Amino acid sequence: MYLSLSGRDKCSLVTHGLGGLVGWYFLNEYPETVENFISIASPHPIIFMQELVHNRVHHKDWYFFSPVPYIPEKEAMKNELQIFDKLFKVMLISKRFTMTGEDLEAYKYTFSRTEDWVGPINYFRTLLLRQNKYSRQLKKSHIPVLFIIGNSDPYISLEMICKSSEFVENFSLKIVEDAGHFLNQEMPNYVNGLILNFLKIYESSSDYDNDGTDRSILRKVFGAGKNVMSSTVNYGNQVWSTSKDAVEKGYNITKKLTP
């Protein structure tokens, strides 16, 4: 629907992690609408299920624990949201990454209530059911695919990504040295460069801000005649800016966010 409303016939789809499994299903169901597919640490659903069954997925117990009602949300809230401290520990202590303590507090503020976790955990609750039901229906894709994976990713192995290439005809693989799972946050400029190079869209160094962020990338991509779309970009940016302001000002943001 978004494509039709925007007057475009095709898009380039960028996915990340387990959320990117939805992108694989979209690619399978609507291949005529996808021009390029970029998988950032996002394995093919069939490969993910195979690895999960053989106990080769990090934190595999969580996938079987999450279908339990209510308790997973309470578990995530334990110890003042320590889950985020563990998740972003390396990114906070390393000088190479741009994440700050303020960023961490913004995450914690956004998920400061039990009900804030219902949506994300519902994704895990339906994951196994959806995978078992639809994975066997997935076909081999003829769309150009770019795989990007960090060689230090603790969640998605390089082997999983390599095996995923068996389900595409035309693919490129980029391995990022000394990078973990959150590549788009750890090395935003470098990852953006890989994506733009794959799409044959080039940016000069002056297009990047001194603080390591790239505020012009979407404008450049759309202006260059290609579509790089993520269904969460606009809403995610809104969540980010609003929640960060909320941390500083100390007011409730739940009524301000409208996806």
PDB file of C-alpha atoms in Angstrom:
ATOM      1  CA  MET A   1       0.000   0.000   0.000  1.00  0.00           C
ATOM      2  CA  TYR A   2       2.806   2.405   0.823  1.00  0.00           C
ATOM      3  CA  LEU A   3       4.326   1.876  -2.615  1.00  0.00           C
ATOM      4  CA  SER A   4       1.035   2.543  -4.388  1.00  0.00           C
ATOM      5  CA  LEU A   5       0.400   5.659  -2.318  1.00  0.00           C
ATOM      6  CA  SER A   6       3.887   6.958  -3.088  1.00  0.00           C
ATOM      7  CA  GLY A   7       3.369   6.384  -6.806  1.00  0.00           C
ATOM      8  CA  ARG A   8       6.233   3.892  -7.047  1.00  0.00           C
ATOM      9  CA  ASP A   9       6.243   0.347  -8.370  1.00  0.00           C
ATOM     10  CA  LYS A  10       9.341  -1.014  -6.641  1.00  0.00           C
ATOM     11  CA  CYS A  11      11.535  -0.482  -3.609  1.00  0.00           C
ATOM     12  CA  SER A  12      14.873  -1.576  -2.223  1.00  0.00           C
ATOM     13  CA  LEU A  13      14.211  -3.313   1.083  1.00  0.00           C
ATOM     14  CA  VAL A  14      16.646  -3.037   4.025  1.00  0.00           C
ATOM     15  CA  THR A  15      16.236  -5.535   6.884  1.00  0.00           C
ATOM     16  CA  HIS A  16      18.051  -6.231  10.144  1.00  0.00           C
ATOM     17  CA  GLY A  17      18.227  -9.146  12.560  1.00  0.00           C
ATOM     18  CA  LEU A  18      15.230 -11.272  13.395  1.00  0.00           C
ATOM     19  CA  GLY A  19      12.920  -8.423  12.434  1.00  0.00           C
ATOM     20  CA  GLY A  20      14.334  -8.908   8.958  1.00  0.00           C
ATOM     21  CA  LEU A  21      12.635 -12.305   8.737  1.00  0.00           C
ATOM     22  CA  VAL A  22       9.505 -10.371   7.817  1.00  0.00           C
ATOM     23  CA  GLY A  23      11.452  -8.924   4.907  1.00  0.00           C
ATOM     24  CA  TRP A  24      12.226 -12.402   3.591  1.00  0.00           C
ATOM     25  CA  TYR A  25       8.524 -13.248   3.639  1.00  0.00           C
ATOM     26  CA  PHE A  26       7.720  -9.978   1.877  1.00  0.00           C
ATOM     27  CA  LEU A  27      10.340 -10.763  -0.765  1.00  0.00           C
ATOM     28  CA  ASN A  28       8.750 -14.169  -1.293  1.00  0.00           C
ATOM     29  CA  GLU A  29       5.166 -12.896  -1.468  1.00  0.00           C
ATOM     30  CA  TYR A  30       5.729  -9.715  -3.523  1.00  0.00           C
ATOM     31  CA  PRO A  31       8.931 -10.167  -5.564  1.00  0.00           C
ATOM     32  CA  GLU A  32       7.605  -7.886  -8.281  1.00  0.00           C
ATOM     33  CA  THR A  33       7.746  -4.938  -5.854  1.00  0.00           C
ATOM     34  CA  VAL A  34      11.342  -5.459  -4.664  1.00  0.00           C
ATOM     35  CA  GLU A  35      14.244  -4.182  -6.742  1.00  0.00           C
ATOM     36  CA  ASN A  36      17.040  -4.955  -4.276  1.00  0.00           C
ATOM     37  CA  PHE A  37      17.146  -6.711  -0.898  1.00  0.00           C
ATOM     38  CA  ILE A  38      19.682  -5.824   1.820  1.00  0.00           C
ATOM     39  CA  SER A  39      20.019  -8.270   4.708  1.00  0.00           C
ATOM     40  CA  ILE A  40      21.923  -6.898   7.724  1.00  0.00           C
ATOM     41  CA  ALA A  41      22.546  -9.837  10.059  1.00  0.00           C
ATOM     42  CA  SER A  42      19.212 -11.256   8.962  1.00  0.00           C
ATOM     43  CA  PRO A  43      19.278 -14.980   8.095  1.00  0.00           C
ATOM     44  CA  HIS A  44      16.835 -16.708   5.792  1.00  0.00           C
ATOM     45  CA  PRO A  45      13.843 -18.050   7.795  1.00  0.00           C
ATOM     46  CA  ILE A  46      14.497 -21.669   6.832  1.00  0.00           C
ATOM     47  CA  ILE A  47      18.116 -21.423   7.980  1.00  0.00           C
ATOM     48  CA  PHE A  48      17.109 -19.737  11.211  1.00  0.00           C
ATOM     49  CA  MET A  49      14.673 -22.532  12.032  1.00  0.00           C
ATOM     50  CA  GLN A  50      17.252 -25.203  11.239  1.00  0.00           C
ATOM     51  CA  GLU A  51      19.788 -23.585  13.565  1.00  0.00           C
ATOM     52  CA  LEU A  52      17.183 -23.127  16.293  1.00  0.00           C
ATOM     53  CA  VAL A  53      16.147 -26.791  16.145  1.00  0.00           C
ATOM     54  CA  HIS A  54      19.792 -27.864  16.429  1.00  0.00           C
ATOM     55  CA  ASN A  55      20.399 -25.571  19.428  1.00  0.00           C
ATOM     56  CA  ARG A  56      22.790 -23.327  17.531  1.00  0.00           C
ATOM     57  CA  VAL A  57      20.960 -20.028  18.171  1.00  0.00           C
ATOM     58  CA  HIS A  58      22.119 -17.656  20.893  1.00  0.00           C
ATOM     59  CA  HIS A  59      19.599 -17.302  23.756  1.00  0.00           C
ATOM     60  CA  LYS A  60      17.492 -20.070  22.194  1.00  0.00           C
ATOM     61  CA  ASP A  61      15.618 -20.551  25.482  1.00  0.00           C
ATOM     62  CA  TRP A  62      14.046 -17.134  25.057  1.00  0.00           C
ATOM     63  CA  TYR A  63      12.166 -18.233  21.934  1.00  0.00           C
ATOM     64  CA  PHE A  64      10.463 -21.008  23.855  1.00  0.00           C
ATOM     65  CA  PHE A  65       9.944 -18.892  26.963  1.00  0.00           C
ATOM     66  CA  SER A  66       8.357 -15.910  25.215  1.00  0.00           C
ATOM     67  CA  PRO A  67       4.973 -17.591  24.399  1.00  0.00           C
ATOM     68  CA  VAL A  68       4.204 -17.628  28.132  1.00  0.00           C
ATOM     69  CA  PRO A  69       1.758 -14.765  28.843  1.00  0.00           C
ATOM     70  CA  TYR A  70       2.766 -11.763  30.948  1.00  0.00           C
ATOM     71  CA  ILE A  71       5.887 -13.251  32.592  1.00  0.00           C
ATOM     72  CA  PRO A  72       8.356 -12.364  29.767  1.00  0.00           C
ATOM     73  CA  GLU A  73       7.313  -8.708  30.018  1.00  0.00           C
ATOM     74  CA  LYS A  74       8.007  -8.726  33.757  1.00  0.00           C
ATOM     75  CA  GLU A  75      11.314 -10.478  33.186  1.00  0.00           C
ATOM     76  CA  ALA A  76      12.412  -7.758  30.772  1.00  0.00           C
ATOM     77  CA  MET A  77      11.668  -5.109  33.395  1.00  0.00           C
ATOM     78  CA  LYS A  78      13.901  -6.700  36.050  1.00  0.00           C
ATOM     79  CA  ASN A  79      16.774  -4.841  37.723  1.00  0.00           C
ATOM     80  CA  GLU A  80      15.863  -1.445  36.278  1.00  0.00           C
ATOM     81  CA  LEU A  81      15.912  -2.693  32.684  1.00  0.00           C
ATOM     82  CA  GLN A  82      19.327  -4.290  32.978  1.00  0.00           C
ATOM     83  CA  ILE A  83      18.574  -6.048  29.704  1.00  0.00           C
ATOM     84  CA  PHE A  84      19.693  -2.891  27.866  1.00  0.00           C
ATOM     85  CA  ASP A  85      22.879  -2.589  29.928  1.00  0.00           C
ATOM     86  CA  LYS A  86      23.869  -6.078  28.821  1.00  0.00           C
ATOM     87  CA  LEU A  87      22.737  -5.581  25.241  1.00  0.00           C
ATOM     88  CA  PHE A  88      24.714  -2.390  24.634  1.00  0.00           C
ATOM     89  CA  LYS A  89      27.621  -2.959  27.025  1.00  0.00           C
ATOM     90  CA  VAL A  90      30.307  -3.219  24.349  1.00  0.00           C
ATOM     91  CA  MET A  91      28.969  -0.254  22.396  1.00  0.00           C
ATOM     92  CA  LEU A  92      29.090   1.923  25.505  1.00  0.00           C
ATOM     93  CA  ILE A  93      32.637   1.131  26.625  1.00  0.00           C
ATOM     94  CA  SER A  94      34.286   1.166  23.209  1.00  0.00           C
ATOM     95  CA  LYS A  95      35.513   4.494  21.831  1.00  0.00           C
ATOM     96  CA  ARG A  96      34.898   3.221  18.310  1.00  0.00           C
ATOM     97  CA  PHE A  97      31.132   3.349  18.726  1.00  0.00           C
ATOM     98  CA  THR A  98      29.003   6.482  18.954  1.00  0.00           C
ATOM     99  CA  MET A  99      26.459   5.260  21.513  1.00  0.00           C
ATOM    100  CA  THR A 100      26.294   7.295  24.740  1.00  0.00           C
ATOM    101  CA  GLY A 101      24.757   6.947  28.178  1.00  0.00           C
ATOM    102  CA  GLU A 102      22.010   9.314  27.057  1.00  0.00           C
ATOM    103  CA  ASP A 103      21.145   6.952  24.233  1.00  0.00           C
ATOM    104  CA  LEU A 104      20.896   4.091  26.710  1.00  0.00           C
ATOM    105  CA  GLU A 105      18.577   6.096  28.948  1.00  0.00           C
ATOM    106  CA  ALA A 106      16.391   6.908  25.938  1.00  0.00           C
ATOM    107  CA  TYR A 107      15.947   3.188  25.281  1.00  0.00           C
ATOM    108  CA  LYS A 108      15.090   2.568  28.918  1.00  0.00           C
ATOM    109  CA  TYR A 109      12.589   5.417  28.951  1.00  0.00           C
ATOM    110  CA  THR A 110      10.873   4.149  25.819  1.00  0.00           C
ATOM    111  CA  PHE A 111      10.435   0.696  27.426  1.00  0.00           C
ATOM    112  CA  SER A 112       9.892   1.889  30.990  1.00  0.00           C
ATOM    113  CA  ARG A 113       6.432   0.298  31.364  1.00  0.00           C
ATOM    114  CA  THR A 114       5.451  -3.344  31.221  1.00  0.00           C
ATOM    115  CA  GLU A 115       2.966  -2.648  28.424  1.00  0.00           C
ATOM    116  CA  ASP A 116       5.760  -1.166  26.296  1.00  0.00           C
ATOM    117  CA  TRP A 117       7.150  -4.696  25.924  1.00  0.00           C
ATOM    118  CA  VAL A 118       3.943  -6.383  24.761  1.00  0.00           C
ATOM    119  CA  GLY A 119       4.376  -5.568  21.064  1.00  0.00           C
ATOM    120  CA  PRO A 120       8.038  -6.588  20.767  1.00  0.00           C
ATOM    121  CA  ILE A 121       7.544  -9.821  22.722  1.00  0.00           C
ATOM    122  CA  ASN A 122       4.408 -10.655  20.705  1.00  0.00           C
ATOM    123  CA  TYR A 123       6.707 -10.820  17.693  1.00  0.00           C
ATOM    124  CA  PHE A 124       8.673 -13.595  19.394  1.00  0.00           C
ATOM    125  CA  ARG A 125       5.445 -15.258  20.513  1.00  0.00           C
ATOM    126  CA  THR A 126       4.282 -15.673  16.937  1.00  0.00           C
ATOM    127  CA  LEU A 127       7.727 -16.296  15.467  1.00  0.00           C
ATOM    128  CA  LEU A 128       7.863 -20.060  15.813  1.00  0.00           C
ATOM    129  CA  LEU A 129       4.262 -20.531  14.688  1.00  0.00           C
ATOM    130  CA  ARG A 130       4.748 -18.331  11.648  1.00  0.00           C
ATOM    131  CA  GLN A 131       8.049 -19.981  10.771  1.00  0.00           C
ATOM    132  CA  ASN A 132       6.667 -23.517  10.934  1.00  0.00           C
ATOM    133  CA  LYS A 133       3.636 -22.569   8.875  1.00  0.00           C
ATOM    134  CA  TYR A 134       5.243 -20.551   6.081  1.00  0.00           C
ATOM    135  CA  SER A 135       8.924 -21.430   5.812  1.00  0.00           C
ATOM    136  CA  ARG A 136       8.361 -24.420   3.537  1.00  0.00           C
ATOM    137  CA  GLN A 137       6.478 -22.182   1.094  1.00  0.00           C
ATOM    138  CA  LEU A 138       9.475 -19.906   0.527  1.00  0.00           C
ATOM    139  CA  LYS A 139      10.900 -19.956  -2.988  1.00  0.00           C
ATOM    140  CA  LYS A 140      14.372 -19.204  -4.284  1.00  0.00           C
ATOM    141  CA  SER A 141      14.675 -15.510  -5.051  1.00  0.00           C
ATOM    142  CA  HIS A 142      16.019 -13.958  -8.243  1.00  0.00           C
ATOM    143  CA  ILE A 143      16.223 -10.462  -6.700  1.00  0.00           C
ATOM    144  CA  PRO A 144      19.765  -9.075  -6.095  1.00  0.00           C
ATOM    145  CA  VAL A 145      20.622  -9.545  -2.412  1.00  0.00           C
ATOM    146  CA  LEU A 146      23.346  -7.936  -0.288  1.00  0.00           C
ATOM    147  CA  PHE A 147      24.301  -9.757   2.909  1.00  0.00           C
ATOM    148  CA  ILE A 148      26.072  -7.650   5.563  1.00  0.00           C
ATOM    149  CA  ILE A 149      27.344  -9.382   8.722  1.00  0.00           C
ATOM    150  CA  GLY A 150      29.801  -8.506  11.482  1.00  0.00           C
ATOM    151  CA  ASN A 151      32.462 -11.132  12.147  1.00  0.00           C
ATOM    152  CA  SER A 152      31.885 -10.693  15.909  1.00  0.00           C
ATOM    153  CA  ASP A 153      28.091 -10.953  15.847  1.00  0.00           C
ATOM    154  CA  PRO A 154      27.087 -12.986  18.947  1.00  0.00           C
ATOM    155  CA  TYR A 155      23.536 -13.638  17.736  1.00  0.00           C
ATOM    156  CA  ILE A 156      23.713 -14.402  14.014  1.00  0.00           C
ATOM    157  CA  SER A 157      26.642 -16.472  12.794  1.00  0.00           C
ATOM    158  CA  LEU A 158      28.496 -16.015   9.542  1.00  0.00           C
ATOM    159  CA  GLU A 159      27.610 -19.628   8.773  1.00  0.00           C
ATOM    160  CA  MET A 160      23.888 -18.806   8.960  1.00  0.00           C
ATOM    161  CA  ILE A 161      24.319 -15.973   6.460  1.00  0.00           C
ATOM    162  CA  CYS A 162      26.404 -18.117   4.103  1.00  0.00           C
ATOM    163  CA  LYS A 163      23.764 -20.848   4.197  1.00  0.00           C
ATOM    164  CA  SER A 164      21.096 -18.216   3.483  1.00  0.00           C
ATOM    165  CA  SER A 165      22.791 -17.470   0.170  1.00  0.00           C
ATOM    166  CA  GLU A 166      21.543 -20.858  -1.067  1.00  0.00           C
ATOM    167  CA  PHE A 167      18.072 -19.311  -1.353  1.00  0.00           C
ATOM    168  CA  VAL A 168      19.035 -16.486  -3.714  1.00  0.00           C
ATOM    169  CA  GLU A 169      20.351 -16.491  -7.275  1.00  0.00           C
ATOM    170  CA  ASN A 170      22.252 -13.205  -7.202  1.00  0.00           C
ATOM    171  CA  PHE A 171      23.986 -12.131  -4.009  1.00  0.00           C
ATOM    172  CA  SER A 172      26.931 -10.197  -2.577  1.00  0.00           C
ATOM    173  CA  LEU A 173      28.456 -10.742   0.876  1.00  0.00           C
ATOM    174  CA  LYS A 174      30.176  -8.067   2.977  1.00  0.00           C
ATOM    175  CA  ILE A 175      31.857  -9.100   6.240  1.00  0.00           C
ATOM    176  CA  VAL A 176      32.559  -6.200   8.587  1.00  0.00           C
ATOM    177  CA  GLU A 177      35.643  -6.703  10.746  1.00  0.00           C
ATOM    178  CA  ASP A 178      35.353  -6.248  14.529  1.00  0.00           C
ATOM    179  CA  ALA A 179      31.616  -5.543  14.264  1.00  0.00           C
ATOM    180  CA  GLY A 180      28.801  -7.064  16.276  1.00  0.00           C
ATOM    181  CA  HIS A 181      25.086  -7.433  15.711  1.00  0.00           C
ATOM    182  CA  PHE A 182      23.958  -3.791  15.642  1.00  0.00           C
ATOM    183  CA  LEU A 183      25.952  -2.780  12.587  1.00  0.00           C
ATOM    184  CA  ASN A 184      23.731   0.139  11.676  1.00  0.00           C
ATOM    185  CA  GLN A 185      24.447   1.680  15.086  1.00  0.00           C
ATOM    186  CA  GLU A 186      28.038   0.565  15.510  1.00  0.00           C
ATOM    187  CA  MET A 187      29.296   1.764  12.123  1.00  0.00           C
ATOM    188  CA  PRO A 188      26.498   3.782  10.519  1.00  0.00           C
ATOM    189  CA  ASN A 189      28.616   5.561   7.911  1.00  0.00           C
ATOM    190  CA  TYR A 190      30.418   2.431   6.806  1.00  0.00           C
ATOM    191  CA  VAL A 191      27.232   0.357   6.563  1.00  0.00           C
ATOM    192  CA  ASN A 192      25.427   3.154   4.723  1.00  0.00           C
ATOM    193  CA  GLY A 193      28.340   3.261   2.297  1.00  0.00           C
ATOM    194  CA  LEU A 194      28.057  -0.469   1.626  1.00  0.00           C
ATOM    195  CA  ILE A 195      24.340  -0.121   0.956  1.00  0.00           C
ATOM    196  CA  LEU A 196      24.713   2.890  -1.311  1.00  0.00           C
ATOM    197  CA  ASN A 197      27.554   1.256  -3.233  1.00  0.00           C
ATOM    198  CA  PHE A 198      25.406  -1.848  -3.742  1.00  0.00           C
ATOM    199  CA  LEU A 199      22.601   0.352  -5.052  1.00  0.00           C
ATOM    200  CA  LYS A 200      25.078   2.277  -7.213  1.00  0.00           C
ATOM    201  CA  ILE A 201      24.381   5.499  -5.296  1.00  0.00           C
ATOM    202  CA  TYR A 202      27.426   7.443  -4.237  1.00  0.00           C
ATOM    203  CA  GLU A 203      27.845  10.066  -1.537  1.00  0.00           C
ATOM    204  CA  SER A 204      30.739  12.432  -1.055  1.00  0.00           C
ATOM    205  CA  SER A 205      32.371  12.646   2.367  1.00  0.00           C
ATOM    206  CA  SER A 206      30.894  16.122   2.827  1.00  0.00           C
ATOM    207  CA  ASP A 207      27.431  14.593   3.062  1.00  0.00           C
ATOM    208  CA  TYR A 208      28.293  13.156   6.474  1.00  0.00           C
ATOM    209  CA  ASP A 209      28.120  15.164   9.662  1.00  0.00           C
ATOM    210  CA  ASN A 210      31.130  15.477  11.920  1.00  0.00           C
ATOM    211  CA  ASP A 211      29.370  13.613  14.710  1.00  0.00           C
ATOM    212  CA  GLY A 212      29.370  10.392  12.690  1.00  0.00           C
ATOM    213  CA  THR A 213      25.709  10.453  11.687  1.00  0.00           C
ATOM    214  CA  ASP A 214      24.323  10.807   8.186  1.00  0.00           C
ATOM    215  CA  ARG A 215      21.229  12.974   8.130  1.00  0.00           C
ATOM    216  CA  SER A 216      21.044  13.214   4.353  1.00  0.00           C
ATOM    217  CA  ILE A 217      21.109   9.563   3.353  1.00  0.00           C
ATOM    218  CA  LEU A 218      17.381   9.111   2.744  1.00  0.00           C
ATOM    219  CA  ARG A 219      17.134  12.375   0.824  1.00  0.00           C
ATOM    220  CA  LYS A 220      20.057  11.328  -1.380  1.00  0.00           C
ATOM    221  CA  VAL A 221      18.680   7.842  -1.966  1.00  0.00           C
ATOM    222  CA  PHE A 222      15.217   9.001  -2.995  1.00  0.00           C
ATOM    223  CA  GLY A 223      16.667  11.860  -5.023  1.00  0.00           C
ATOM    224  CA  ALA A 224      18.894   9.479  -6.948  1.00  0.00           C
ATOM    225  CA  GLY A 225      15.951   7.594  -8.378  1.00  0.00           C
ATOM    226  CA  LYS A 226      16.176   4.455  -6.232  1.00  0.00           C
ATOM    227  CA  ASN A 227      14.028   3.523  -3.300  1.00  0.00           C
ATOM    228  CA  VAL A 228      15.567   2.437  -0.024  1.00  0.00           C
ATOM    229  CA  MET A 229      12.660   1.961   2.324  1.00  0.00           C
ATOM    230  CA  SER A 230      12.262   0.675   5.827  1.00  0.00           C
ATOM    231  CA  SER A 231       8.813   0.619   7.339  1.00  0.00           C
ATOM    232  CA  THR A 232      10.246   1.775  10.652  1.00  0.00           C
ATOM    233  CA  VAL A 233      12.465   4.669   9.577  1.00  0.00           C
ATOM    234  CA  ASN A 234      10.048   7.548  10.047  1.00  0.00           C
ATOM    235  CA  TYR A 235       8.422   6.198  13.188  1.00  0.00           C
ATOM    236  CA  GLY A 236      11.768   5.082  14.575  1.00  0.00           C
ATOM    237  CA  ASN A 237      13.245   8.539  14.113  1.00  0.00           C
ATOM    238  CA  GLN A 238      10.217  10.022  15.850  1.00  0.00           C
ATOM    239  CA  VAL A 239      10.575   7.615  18.767  1.00  0.00           C
ATOM    240  CA  TRP A 240      14.272   8.393  18.988  1.00  0.00           C
ATOM    241  CA  SER A 241      14.033  12.179  19.007  1.00  0.00           C
ATOM    242  CA  THR A 242      10.943  12.349  21.187  1.00  0.00           C
ATOM    243  CA  SER A 243      12.152   9.856  23.774  1.00  0.00           C
ATOM    244  CA  LYS A 244      15.550  11.528  24.013  1.00  0.00           C
ATOM    245  CA  ASP A 245      13.865  14.871  24.664  1.00  0.00           C
ATOM    246  CA  ALA A 246      11.663  13.162  27.208  1.00  0.00           C
ATOM    247  CA  VAL A 247      14.664  11.857  29.106  1.00  0.00           C
ATOM    248  CA  GLU A 248      16.008  15.382  29.403  1.00  0.00           C
ATOM    249  CA  LYS A 249      12.678  17.033  30.234  1.00  0.00           C
ATOM    250  CA  GLY A 250      11.102  14.227  32.272  1.00  0.00           C
ATOM    251  CA  TYR A 251       7.613  14.066  30.747  1.00  0.00           C
ATOM    252  CA  ASN A 252       5.434  11.242  29.419  1.00  0.00           C
ATOM    253  CA  ILE A 253       5.818  10.574  25.701  1.00  0.00           C
ATOM    254  CA  THR A 254       3.193   7.898  25.159  1.00  0.00           C
ATOM    255  CA  LYS A 255       0.515  10.280  23.918  1.00  0.00           C
ATOM    256  CA  LYS A 256       2.836  12.136  21.586  1.00  0.00           C
ATOM    257  CA  LEU A 257       3.935   9.225  19.416  1.00  0.00           C
ATOM    258  CA  THR A 258       1.699   8.521  16.470  1.00  0.00           C
ATOM    259  CA  PRO A 259       3.061   5.952  14.014  1.00  0.00           C
TER     260      PRO A 259
END
